[in-house]
Amino acid sequence: MDAAQDLVVQLVGTPWAFFVVGLVLAVGSVAVFLPSQALVVAIGTLLVGGDGGLLSVLFLVVAASIGMVLGDLGLYHLARSVDLGSRSWFARPKVRAARDAIDGRYRAAPGRIAVLGRFIPMGRLTTNLVGADSGLDLRRFLVSCVLADVVWAAYCVGIASATGRWSREQPFLVTTLAVVASILLGLAISAIEKAVRRRNEAAAAA
């Protein structure tokens, strides 16, 4: 843990921070175990706490968004070329059930579902696989990903900006709280969306 903290501190304030964020988020399209959200929030919190300035914060949003879009496009093409969705881990019952659950809604409103998918565990992977499976054309897929990724990046950096001013004395305590807050807010957004959808489905069936 100390080594990871030292690495983050060394990265903050250098151009490498933005490169690492973009790289981790690109690879994170498939490697869901990477702490992508924690990394963005942590670096954003330390940037704000260290008076990195508005420009550095905007660069972080841009780097995160570009990394995510590139990763999404890579997964889209990979899934289309080798039928990734039917292989190994991606075909497990839980993953398959999650993909089936959002397939129809994704086809109808890919942008909205992609945005919501960024705030739930494995949601990015699931929505990207559904996008590849659904036959959605590349342009619509790209537009939905850009929208979702910019919203997600701005959300994470917004959480970091809101807490970063208090991070000067206890940077990693505040960073940890910011990461936890970002995750809890994301889960709350997902829960609200599910509740609204179920109410609408019940009303339609009545």
Short mmCIF file of C-alpha atoms in Angstrom, two decimals:
data_model
loop_
_atom_site.label_atom_id
_atom_site.label_comp_id
_atom_site.label_asym_id
_atom_site.label_seq_id
_atom_site.Cartn_x
_atom_site.Cartn_y
_atom_site.Cartn_z
CA MET A 1 0.00 0.00 0.00
CA ASP A 2 2.81 2.41 0.89
CA ALA A 3 4.49 1.73 -2.44
CA ALA A 4 1.25 2.49 -4.30
CA GLN A 5 0.81 5.70 -2.33
CA ASP A 6 4.38 6.79 -3.05
CA LEU A 7 3.87 6.09 -6.75
CA VAL A 8 0.72 8.21 -6.89
CA VAL A 9 2.45 11.07 -5.07
CA GLN A 10 5.40 10.94 -7.46
CA LEU A 11 3.09 10.97 -10.48
CA VAL A 12 1.04 13.98 -9.37
CA GLY A 13 2.35 17.17 -10.90
CA THR A 14 4.06 15.43 -13.82
CA PRO A 15 2.77 14.71 -17.35
CA TRP A 16 3.15 11.00 -16.56
CA ALA A 17 0.13 11.22 -14.27
CA PHE A 18 -2.15 11.89 -17.23
CA PHE A 19 -0.48 9.20 -19.35
CA VAL A 20 -0.85 6.59 -16.60
CA VAL A 21 -4.49 7.51 -16.04
CA GLY A 22 -5.24 7.20 -19.75
CA LEU A 23 -3.38 3.89 -20.00
CA VAL A 24 -5.05 2.33 -16.95
CA LEU A 25 -8.49 3.38 -18.13
CA ALA A 26 -7.84 2.07 -21.65
CA VAL A 27 -6.73 -1.34 -20.35
CA GLY A 28 -9.55 -1.25 -17.78
CA SER A 29 -12.11 -1.79 -20.53
CA VAL A 30 -11.25 -5.49 -20.21
CA ALA A 31 -9.17 -5.67 -17.02
CA VAL A 32 -12.03 -4.84 -14.67
CA PHE A 33 -9.88 -5.58 -11.62
CA LEU A 34 -7.83 -2.39 -12.12
CA PRO A 35 -8.71 0.38 -9.62
CA SER A 36 -9.58 2.87 -12.36
CA GLN A 37 -12.00 4.99 -10.39
CA ALA A 38 -9.78 5.07 -7.31
CA LEU A 39 -6.83 6.18 -9.42
CA VAL A 40 -8.69 9.07 -11.08
CA VAL A 41 -10.20 10.28 -7.81
CA ALA A 42 -6.90 9.93 -5.93
CA ILE A 43 -4.86 11.87 -8.48
CA GLY A 44 -7.60 14.48 -8.83
CA THR A 45 -7.78 14.95 -5.07
CA LEU A 46 -4.02 15.39 -4.77
CA LEU A 47 -3.93 17.75 -7.75
CA VAL A 48 -6.53 20.01 -6.18
CA GLY A 49 -4.98 19.74 -2.73
CA GLY A 50 -1.59 20.60 -4.16
CA ASP A 51 -2.95 23.64 -6.02
CA GLY A 52 -2.49 21.97 -9.38
CA GLY A 53 -4.80 24.53 -10.90
CA LEU A 54 -7.87 24.31 -13.10
CA LEU A 55 -5.84 23.43 -16.19
CA SER A 56 -4.39 20.31 -14.57
CA VAL A 57 -7.87 19.22 -13.50
CA LEU A 58 -9.19 19.70 -17.03
CA PHE A 59 -6.23 17.74 -18.40
CA LEU A 60 -7.15 14.91 -16.03
CA VAL A 61 -10.72 14.84 -17.35
CA VAL A 62 -9.43 14.83 -20.94
CA ALA A 63 -6.84 12.11 -20.26
CA ALA A 64 -9.38 9.92 -18.49
CA SER A 65 -11.97 10.40 -21.23
CA ILE A 66 -9.52 9.66 -24.05
CA GLY A 67 -8.20 6.56 -22.30
CA MET A 68 -11.68 5.21 -21.74
CA VAL A 69 -12.85 5.89 -25.29
CA LEU A 70 -9.78 4.17 -26.74
CA GLY A 71 -10.33 1.18 -24.47
CA ASP A 72 -14.01 1.02 -25.39
CA LEU A 73 -13.23 1.10 -29.11
CA GLY A 74 -10.57 -1.56 -28.67
CA LEU A 75 -13.00 -3.86 -26.88
CA TYR A 76 -15.71 -3.18 -29.47
CA HIS A 77 -13.43 -4.23 -32.34
CA LEU A 78 -12.04 -7.18 -30.40
CA ALA A 79 -15.51 -8.43 -29.52
CA ARG A 80 -16.64 -8.07 -33.14
CA SER A 81 -13.59 -9.83 -34.61
CA VAL A 82 -13.24 -12.83 -32.29
CA ASP A 83 -16.77 -13.06 -30.78
CA LEU A 84 -15.31 -12.24 -27.38
CA GLY A 85 -18.70 -12.30 -25.74
CA SER A 86 -19.03 -16.07 -26.17
CA ARG A 87 -15.62 -16.93 -24.75
CA SER A 88 -14.47 -17.98 -21.29
CA TRP A 89 -15.11 -15.45 -18.51
CA PHE A 90 -17.30 -13.25 -20.69
CA ALA A 91 -19.80 -16.08 -21.17
CA ARG A 92 -20.21 -16.87 -17.48
CA PRO A 93 -23.85 -17.00 -16.32
CA LYS A 94 -23.72 -13.79 -14.26
CA VAL A 95 -22.06 -11.81 -17.04
CA ARG A 96 -24.39 -13.28 -19.65
CA ALA A 97 -27.44 -12.49 -17.50
CA ALA A 98 -26.29 -8.89 -17.04
CA ARG A 99 -25.82 -8.51 -20.80
CA ASP A 100 -29.23 -9.99 -21.56
CA ALA A 101 -30.88 -7.71 -18.98
CA ILE A 102 -29.78 -4.51 -20.69
CA ASP A 103 -29.76 -5.60 -24.33
CA GLY A 104 -33.16 -4.21 -25.29
CA ARG A 105 -32.71 -0.97 -23.35
CA TYR A 106 -29.26 -0.45 -24.85
CA ARG A 107 -30.55 -0.78 -28.40
CA ALA A 108 -33.23 1.83 -27.67
CA ALA A 109 -31.02 4.34 -25.83
CA PRO A 110 -27.31 3.44 -26.01
CA GLY A 111 -26.12 6.77 -24.62
CA ARG A 112 -28.26 6.65 -21.49
CA ILE A 113 -27.47 3.02 -20.74
CA ALA A 114 -23.75 3.56 -21.38
CA VAL A 115 -23.72 6.46 -18.91
CA LEU A 116 -25.50 4.40 -16.25
CA GLY A 117 -23.21 1.47 -16.94
CA ARG A 118 -20.17 3.51 -15.95
CA PHE A 119 -21.47 3.77 -12.39
CA ILE A 120 -22.03 0.09 -11.58
CA PRO A 121 -19.55 -2.77 -11.11
CA MET A 122 -18.59 -4.29 -14.47
CA GLY A 123 -21.09 -1.98 -16.15
CA ARG A 124 -18.58 -0.58 -18.63
CA LEU A 125 -17.54 -4.05 -19.77
CA THR A 126 -21.14 -5.22 -19.99
CA THR A 127 -22.44 -2.27 -22.01
CA ASN A 128 -19.49 -2.45 -24.40
CA LEU A 129 -20.06 -6.16 -25.02
CA VAL A 130 -23.76 -5.52 -25.57
CA GLY A 131 -22.85 -2.73 -27.99
CA ALA A 132 -20.69 -5.13 -29.98
CA ASP A 133 -23.27 -7.94 -29.84
CA SER A 134 -26.21 -5.73 -30.76
CA GLY A 135 -24.87 -4.79 -34.16
CA LEU A 136 -24.85 -1.12 -33.19
CA ASP A 137 -22.92 0.79 -35.83
CA LEU A 138 -19.54 2.22 -34.88
CA ARG A 139 -20.68 5.85 -35.03
CA ARG A 140 -23.53 5.39 -32.55
CA PHE A 141 -21.33 3.26 -30.33
CA LEU A 142 -18.60 5.91 -30.35
CA VAL A 143 -21.05 8.72 -29.56
CA SER A 144 -22.52 6.78 -26.64
CA CYS A 145 -19.04 6.00 -25.30
CA VAL A 146 -17.81 9.57 -25.56
CA LEU A 147 -20.88 10.80 -23.71
CA ALA A 148 -20.59 8.16 -20.99
CA ASP A 149 -16.85 8.48 -20.55
CA VAL A 150 -16.83 12.28 -20.32
CA VAL A 151 -19.69 12.20 -17.79
CA TRP A 152 -17.89 9.56 -15.71
CA ALA A 153 -14.52 11.34 -15.84
CA ALA A 154 -16.12 14.68 -14.90
CA TYR A 155 -17.99 12.96 -12.06
CA CYS A 156 -14.81 11.43 -10.60
CA VAL A 157 -12.82 14.64 -10.94
CA GLY A 158 -15.77 16.59 -9.51
CA ILE A 159 -15.69 14.40 -6.39
CA ALA A 160 -11.93 14.95 -6.20
CA SER A 161 -12.34 18.71 -6.58
CA ALA A 162 -14.96 18.84 -3.85
CA THR A 163 -12.67 17.11 -1.34
CA GLY A 164 -9.22 18.09 -2.56
CA ARG A 165 -9.11 21.39 -0.68
CA TRP A 166 -9.12 19.42 2.61
CA SER A 167 -6.33 17.05 1.58
CA ARG A 168 -3.32 19.17 2.53
CA GLU A 169 -3.04 17.82 6.10
CA GLN A 170 -4.21 14.21 5.56
CA PRO A 171 -3.98 13.62 1.80
CA PHE A 172 -4.57 9.89 1.78
CA LEU A 173 -7.31 9.95 4.39
CA VAL A 174 -9.21 12.51 2.35
CA THR A 175 -8.41 10.63 -0.86
CA THR A 176 -9.79 7.40 0.62
CA LEU A 177 -12.95 9.19 1.72
CA ALA A 178 -13.31 10.70 -1.76
CA VAL A 179 -12.97 7.28 -3.40
CA VAL A 180 -15.55 5.75 -1.05
CA ALA A 181 -17.91 8.68 -1.66
CA SER A 182 -17.58 8.33 -5.43
CA ILE A 183 -18.37 4.62 -5.25
CA LEU A 184 -21.37 5.11 -2.94
CA LEU A 185 -22.78 7.88 -5.12
CA GLY A 186 -22.37 5.68 -8.17
CA LEU A 187 -24.24 2.84 -6.48
CA ALA A 188 -26.97 5.28 -5.43
CA ILE A 189 -27.36 6.47 -9.03
CA SER A 190 -27.66 2.86 -10.18
CA ALA A 191 -30.23 2.05 -7.47
CA ILE A 192 -32.35 5.09 -8.34
CA GLU A 193 -32.30 4.15 -12.04
CA LYS A 194 -33.41 0.60 -11.22
CA ALA A 195 -36.22 1.84 -8.97
CA VAL A 196 -37.49 4.26 -11.61
CA ARG A 197 -37.32 1.59 -14.32
CA ARG A 198 -39.21 -0.96 -12.22
CA ARG A 199 -41.90 1.61 -11.39
CA ASN A 200 -42.30 2.46 -15.07
CA GLU A 201 -42.47 -1.24 -16.00
CA ALA A 202 -45.09 -1.84 -13.30
CA ALA A 203 -47.13 1.12 -14.51
CA ALA A 204 -46.95 -0.10 -18.10
CA ALA A 205 -48.06 -3.57 -17.10
CA ALA A 206 -51.00 -2.28 -15.04
#
